[in-house]
């Protein structure tokens, strides 16, 4: 069992404070698309980490069937959301977590499934690559969670762990089936149309 871990806590600072989870995408909040992608790729269970406007996200988005994790320290950066999400997976029996970001709608189920297929053991470490450059989603075997949580600070997320274990990292090329753009600034919103 590989859990989907969706990081959706960001406050959209560069978007004028609009929480990314609630950005409209195909008539629904962006967070719903990200959950659908994880499920269609074969992740289960799906845990969603919320932060900015968490109550509004819970009210407006259909997150039924998901474990919703509140990260009160979301403003400290992605690292705090990653730590909260990994902690929420303790005791679930998941052998790995596939971590994705809410603001990357160009990454669909095919790319996620391709990264999932790189799972070999609870020590697995894999990431999507786009023309050879590491990106998301990233797969972390359960044996790595404690070390990742210990080094995930600020907006670095798992970068420290990935750098320290570069020789273990399996890059899974996905540029042929996905686009790894982020929705970060007002001009990026055109990509949601």
mmCIF file of C-alpha atoms in Angstrom:
data_model
loop_
_atom_site.group_PDB
_atom_site.id
_atom_site.type_symbol
_atom_site.label_atom_id
_atom_site.label_comp_id
_atom_site.label_asym_id
_atom_site.label_seq_id
_atom_site.Cartn_x
_atom_site.Cartn_y
_atom_site.Cartn_z
ATOM 1 C CA UNK A 1 0.000 0.000 0.000
ATOM 2 C CA UNK A 2 1.418 3.343 -1.073
ATOM 3 C CA UNK A 3 -0.230 6.391 0.426
ATOM 4 C CA UNK A 4 -0.785 9.581 -1.501
ATOM 5 C CA UNK A 5 0.361 12.621 0.458
ATOM 6 C CA UNK A 6 -0.912 15.887 -0.972
ATOM 7 C CA UNK A 7 0.669 19.092 0.277
ATOM 8 C CA UNK A 8 -2.059 21.744 -0.037
ATOM 9 C CA UNK A 9 -1.356 24.139 2.833
ATOM 10 C CA UNK A 10 0.133 27.114 1.000
ATOM 11 C CA UNK A 11 -1.374 30.548 1.360
ATOM 12 C CA UNK A 12 -0.622 31.734 -2.183
ATOM 13 C CA UNK A 13 1.455 34.693 -0.970
ATOM 14 C CA UNK A 14 2.535 35.539 -4.538
ATOM 15 C CA UNK A 15 -1.096 35.173 -5.655
ATOM 16 C CA UNK A 16 -2.260 37.933 -3.345
ATOM 17 C CA UNK A 17 -3.076 35.571 -0.489
ATOM 18 C CA UNK A 18 -5.406 33.269 -2.425
ATOM 19 C CA UNK A 19 -4.997 29.738 -1.021
ATOM 20 C CA UNK A 20 -3.849 27.467 -3.824
ATOM 21 C CA UNK A 21 -6.114 24.607 -2.743
ATOM 22 C CA UNK A 22 -9.166 26.708 -3.624
ATOM 23 C CA UNK A 23 -8.058 28.049 -6.995
ATOM 24 C CA UNK A 24 -10.751 27.186 -9.548
ATOM 25 C CA UNK A 25 -9.833 24.406 -11.965
ATOM 26 C CA UNK A 26 -12.379 22.878 -14.329
ATOM 27 C CA UNK A 27 -15.181 24.254 -12.205
ATOM 28 C CA UNK A 28 -13.971 22.847 -8.884
ATOM 29 C CA UNK A 29 -11.245 23.660 -6.328
ATOM 30 C CA UNK A 30 -7.744 22.707 -7.443
ATOM 31 C CA UNK A 31 -7.317 20.417 -4.422
ATOM 32 C CA UNK A 32 -10.049 18.109 -5.756
ATOM 33 C CA UNK A 33 -8.135 17.616 -8.997
ATOM 34 C CA UNK A 34 -4.965 16.722 -7.095
ATOM 35 C CA UNK A 35 -6.819 14.157 -4.957
ATOM 36 C CA UNK A 36 -8.409 12.616 -8.064
ATOM 37 C CA UNK A 37 -4.992 12.282 -9.717
ATOM 38 C CA UNK A 38 -3.559 10.422 -6.713
ATOM 39 C CA UNK A 39 -6.533 8.059 -6.536
ATOM 40 C CA UNK A 40 -6.623 7.328 -10.266
ATOM 41 C CA UNK A 41 -2.907 6.528 -10.185
ATOM 42 C CA UNK A 42 -3.461 3.911 -7.482
ATOM 43 C CA UNK A 43 -2.528 5.674 -4.246
ATOM 44 C CA UNK A 44 -4.397 4.768 -1.113
ATOM 45 C CA UNK A 45 -5.042 6.050 1.433
ATOM 46 C CA UNK A 46 -4.838 9.722 0.454
ATOM 47 C CA UNK A 47 -3.809 12.239 3.123
ATOM 48 C CA UNK A 48 -4.251 15.960 2.421
ATOM 49 C CA UNK A 49 -2.306 18.536 4.431
ATOM 50 C CA UNK A 50 -4.152 21.840 4.782
ATOM 51 C CA UNK A 51 -2.991 25.098 6.314
ATOM 52 C CA UNK A 52 -4.028 28.459 4.899
ATOM 53 C CA UNK A 53 -7.805 28.854 5.005
ATOM 54 C CA UNK A 54 -8.163 25.223 6.124
ATOM 55 C CA UNK A 55 -11.738 25.697 7.350
ATOM 56 C CA UNK A 56 -12.768 27.237 4.028
ATOM 57 C CA UNK A 57 -11.075 24.449 2.076
ATOM 58 C CA UNK A 58 -12.907 21.828 4.159
ATOM 59 C CA UNK A 59 -16.179 23.656 3.522
ATOM 60 C CA UNK A 60 -15.796 24.225 -0.227
ATOM 61 C CA UNK A 61 -13.851 21.172 -1.428
ATOM 62 C CA UNK A 62 -15.018 17.580 -1.524
ATOM 63 C CA UNK A 63 -12.316 15.718 0.370
ATOM 64 C CA UNK A 64 -14.481 12.728 1.261
ATOM 65 C CA UNK A 65 -12.478 9.564 1.731
ATOM 66 C CA UNK A 66 -9.311 11.513 2.475
ATOM 67 C CA UNK A 67 -7.557 11.881 5.792
ATOM 68 C CA UNK A 68 -7.354 15.645 6.221
ATOM 69 C CA UNK A 69 -4.383 16.861 8.261
ATOM 70 C CA UNK A 70 -4.259 20.387 9.655
ATOM 71 C CA UNK A 71 -0.840 22.018 9.730
ATOM 72 C CA UNK A 72 -1.056 25.007 12.066
ATOM 73 C CA UNK A 73 2.583 25.829 11.202
ATOM 74 C CA UNK A 74 1.951 26.026 7.453
ATOM 75 C CA UNK A 75 3.413 29.553 7.213
ATOM 76 C CA UNK A 76 6.829 28.142 8.177
ATOM 77 C CA UNK A 77 7.045 26.517 4.743
ATOM 78 C CA UNK A 78 6.631 23.235 2.939
ATOM 79 C CA UNK A 79 8.875 21.405 5.404
ATOM 80 C CA UNK A 80 6.295 21.733 8.180
ATOM 81 C CA UNK A 81 3.573 20.359 5.899
ATOM 82 C CA UNK A 82 5.746 17.431 4.884
ATOM 83 C CA UNK A 83 6.466 16.655 8.540
ATOM 84 C CA UNK A 84 2.760 16.852 9.441
ATOM 85 C CA UNK A 85 1.817 14.636 6.522
ATOM 86 C CA UNK A 86 4.421 11.976 7.233
ATOM 87 C CA UNK A 87 3.425 11.948 10.919
ATOM 88 C CA UNK A 88 -0.196 11.376 9.889
ATOM 89 C CA UNK A 89 0.838 8.230 8.006
ATOM 90 C CA UNK A 90 2.321 6.564 11.093
ATOM 91 C CA UNK A 91 0.329 3.463 11.910
ATOM 92 C CA UNK A 92 -1.439 3.275 8.543
ATOM 93 C CA UNK A 93 0.664 0.365 7.328
ATOM 94 C CA UNK A 94 1.717 2.305 4.233
ATOM 95 C CA UNK A 95 5.011 1.046 2.819
ATOM 96 C CA UNK A 96 5.704 4.369 1.100
ATOM 97 C CA UNK A 97 4.299 7.831 0.548
ATOM 98 C CA UNK A 98 3.963 9.468 -2.828
ATOM 99 C CA UNK A 99 4.184 13.198 -2.197
ATOM 100 C CA UNK A 100 2.561 15.616 -4.617
ATOM 101 C CA UNK A 101 1.874 19.346 -4.628
ATOM 102 C CA UNK A 102 -1.567 20.891 -5.045
ATOM 103 C CA UNK A 103 -0.367 23.557 -7.503
ATOM 104 C CA UNK A 104 0.840 21.274 -10.308
ATOM 105 C CA UNK A 105 -2.237 20.426 -12.404
ATOM 106 C CA UNK A 106 -0.087 19.499 -15.394
ATOM 107 C CA UNK A 107 0.936 16.292 -13.612
ATOM 108 C CA UNK A 108 -1.748 13.669 -14.128
ATOM 109 C CA UNK A 109 -2.393 10.061 -13.135
ATOM 110 C CA UNK A 110 -0.060 8.608 -15.784
ATOM 111 C CA UNK A 111 3.007 10.363 -14.346
ATOM 112 C CA UNK A 112 2.041 9.525 -10.778
ATOM 113 C CA UNK A 113 1.547 5.862 -11.709
ATOM 114 C CA UNK A 114 4.945 5.821 -13.399
ATOM 115 C CA UNK A 115 6.622 7.052 -10.201
ATOM 116 C CA UNK A 116 4.599 4.574 -8.116
ATOM 117 C CA UNK A 117 5.965 1.770 -10.285
ATOM 118 C CA UNK A 118 9.484 2.627 -9.072
ATOM 119 C CA UNK A 119 8.617 1.335 -5.586
ATOM 120 C CA UNK A 120 10.796 -1.626 -4.620
ATOM 121 C CA UNK A 121 10.963 -1.645 -0.809
ATOM 122 C CA UNK A 122 10.371 0.533 2.267
ATOM 123 C CA UNK A 123 13.798 2.030 1.508
ATOM 124 C CA UNK A 124 12.725 3.208 -1.955
ATOM 125 C CA UNK A 125 13.491 6.743 -3.062
ATOM 126 C CA UNK A 126 12.183 7.907 -6.444
ATOM 127 C CA UNK A 127 11.148 11.122 -8.141
ATOM 128 C CA UNK A 128 9.637 12.223 -11.399
ATOM 129 C CA UNK A 129 12.098 13.874 -13.750
ATOM 130 C CA UNK A 130 11.425 16.311 -16.546
ATOM 131 C CA UNK A 131 14.153 16.270 -19.197
ATOM 132 C CA UNK A 132 16.487 14.842 -16.567
ATOM 133 C CA UNK A 133 15.691 17.432 -13.863
ATOM 134 C CA UNK A 134 14.209 16.136 -10.612
ATOM 135 C CA UNK A 135 10.664 17.266 -9.866
ATOM 136 C CA UNK A 136 7.400 16.037 -8.336
ATOM 137 C CA UNK A 137 5.875 13.747 -7.393
ATOM 138 C CA UNK A 138 8.415 12.099 -5.099
ATOM 139 C CA UNK A 139 8.155 8.636 -3.566
ATOM 140 C CA UNK A 140 9.572 8.012 -0.085
ATOM 141 C CA UNK A 141 9.725 4.508 1.350
ATOM 142 C CA UNK A 142 8.549 4.331 4.971
ATOM 143 C CA UNK A 143 12.085 3.565 6.198
ATOM 144 C CA UNK A 144 13.069 7.097 5.136
ATOM 145 C CA UNK A 145 10.245 9.051 6.782
ATOM 146 C CA UNK A 146 11.959 9.749 10.125
ATOM 147 C CA UNK A 147 15.116 11.089 8.478
ATOM 148 C CA UNK A 148 13.113 13.215 6.032
ATOM 149 C CA UNK A 149 10.994 14.656 8.854
ATOM 150 C CA UNK A 150 14.138 15.482 10.844
ATOM 151 C CA UNK A 151 15.630 17.507 7.975
ATOM 152 C CA UNK A 152 12.475 19.058 6.440
ATOM 153 C CA UNK A 153 12.594 22.736 7.373
ATOM 154 C CA UNK A 154 11.417 25.955 5.753
ATOM 155 C CA UNK A 155 10.599 25.621 2.086
ATOM 156 C CA UNK A 156 13.269 22.984 1.534
ATOM 157 C CA UNK A 157 10.899 20.063 2.040
ATOM 158 C CA UNK A 158 12.904 16.891 1.455
ATOM 159 C CA UNK A 159 15.736 18.536 -0.505
ATOM 160 C CA UNK A 160 18.323 17.859 2.209
ATOM 161 C CA UNK A 161 17.460 14.150 2.307
ATOM 162 C CA UNK A 162 17.405 13.911 -1.476
ATOM 163 C CA UNK A 163 20.823 15.584 -1.742
ATOM 164 C CA UNK A 164 22.346 13.376 0.939
ATOM 165 C CA UNK A 165 20.978 10.232 -0.723
ATOM 166 C CA UNK A 166 21.394 11.178 -4.377
ATOM 167 C CA UNK A 167 22.979 7.810 -5.148
ATOM 168 C CA UNK A 168 19.815 6.026 -3.986
ATOM 169 C CA UNK A 169 17.430 8.249 -5.934
ATOM 170 C CA UNK A 170 15.710 6.707 -8.948
ATOM 171 C CA UNK A 171 14.679 9.359 -11.464
ATOM 172 C CA UNK A 172 11.584 8.453 -13.461
ATOM 173 C CA UNK A 173 11.349 10.443 -16.689
ATOM 174 C CA UNK A 174 7.860 11.938 -17.118
ATOM 175 C CA UNK A 175 8.334 14.846 -19.547
ATOM 176 C CA UNK A 176 6.575 12.841 -22.271
ATOM 177 C CA UNK A 177 3.342 12.571 -20.251
ATOM 178 C CA UNK A 178 3.262 15.556 -17.875
ATOM 179 C CA UNK A 179 4.102 19.229 -17.471
ATOM 180 C CA UNK A 180 5.716 20.208 -14.171
ATOM 181 C CA UNK A 181 4.698 23.866 -13.964
ATOM 182 C CA UNK A 182 3.604 25.450 -10.659
ATOM 183 C CA UNK A 183 0.791 27.929 -10.114
ATOM 184 C CA UNK A 184 2.732 30.567 -8.165
ATOM 185 C CA UNK A 185 2.028 34.017 -9.625
ATOM 186 C CA UNK A 186 -0.953 35.780 -11.241
ATOM 187 C CA UNK A 187 0.293 35.103 -14.807
ATOM 188 C CA UNK A 188 0.369 31.363 -13.959
ATOM 189 C CA UNK A 189 -3.400 31.414 -13.391
ATOM 190 C CA UNK A 190 -3.899 31.309 -17.178
ATOM 191 C CA UNK A 191 -2.706 27.690 -17.040
ATOM 192 C CA UNK A 192 -5.800 26.766 -15.046
ATOM 193 C CA UNK A 193 -8.160 27.712 -17.877
#
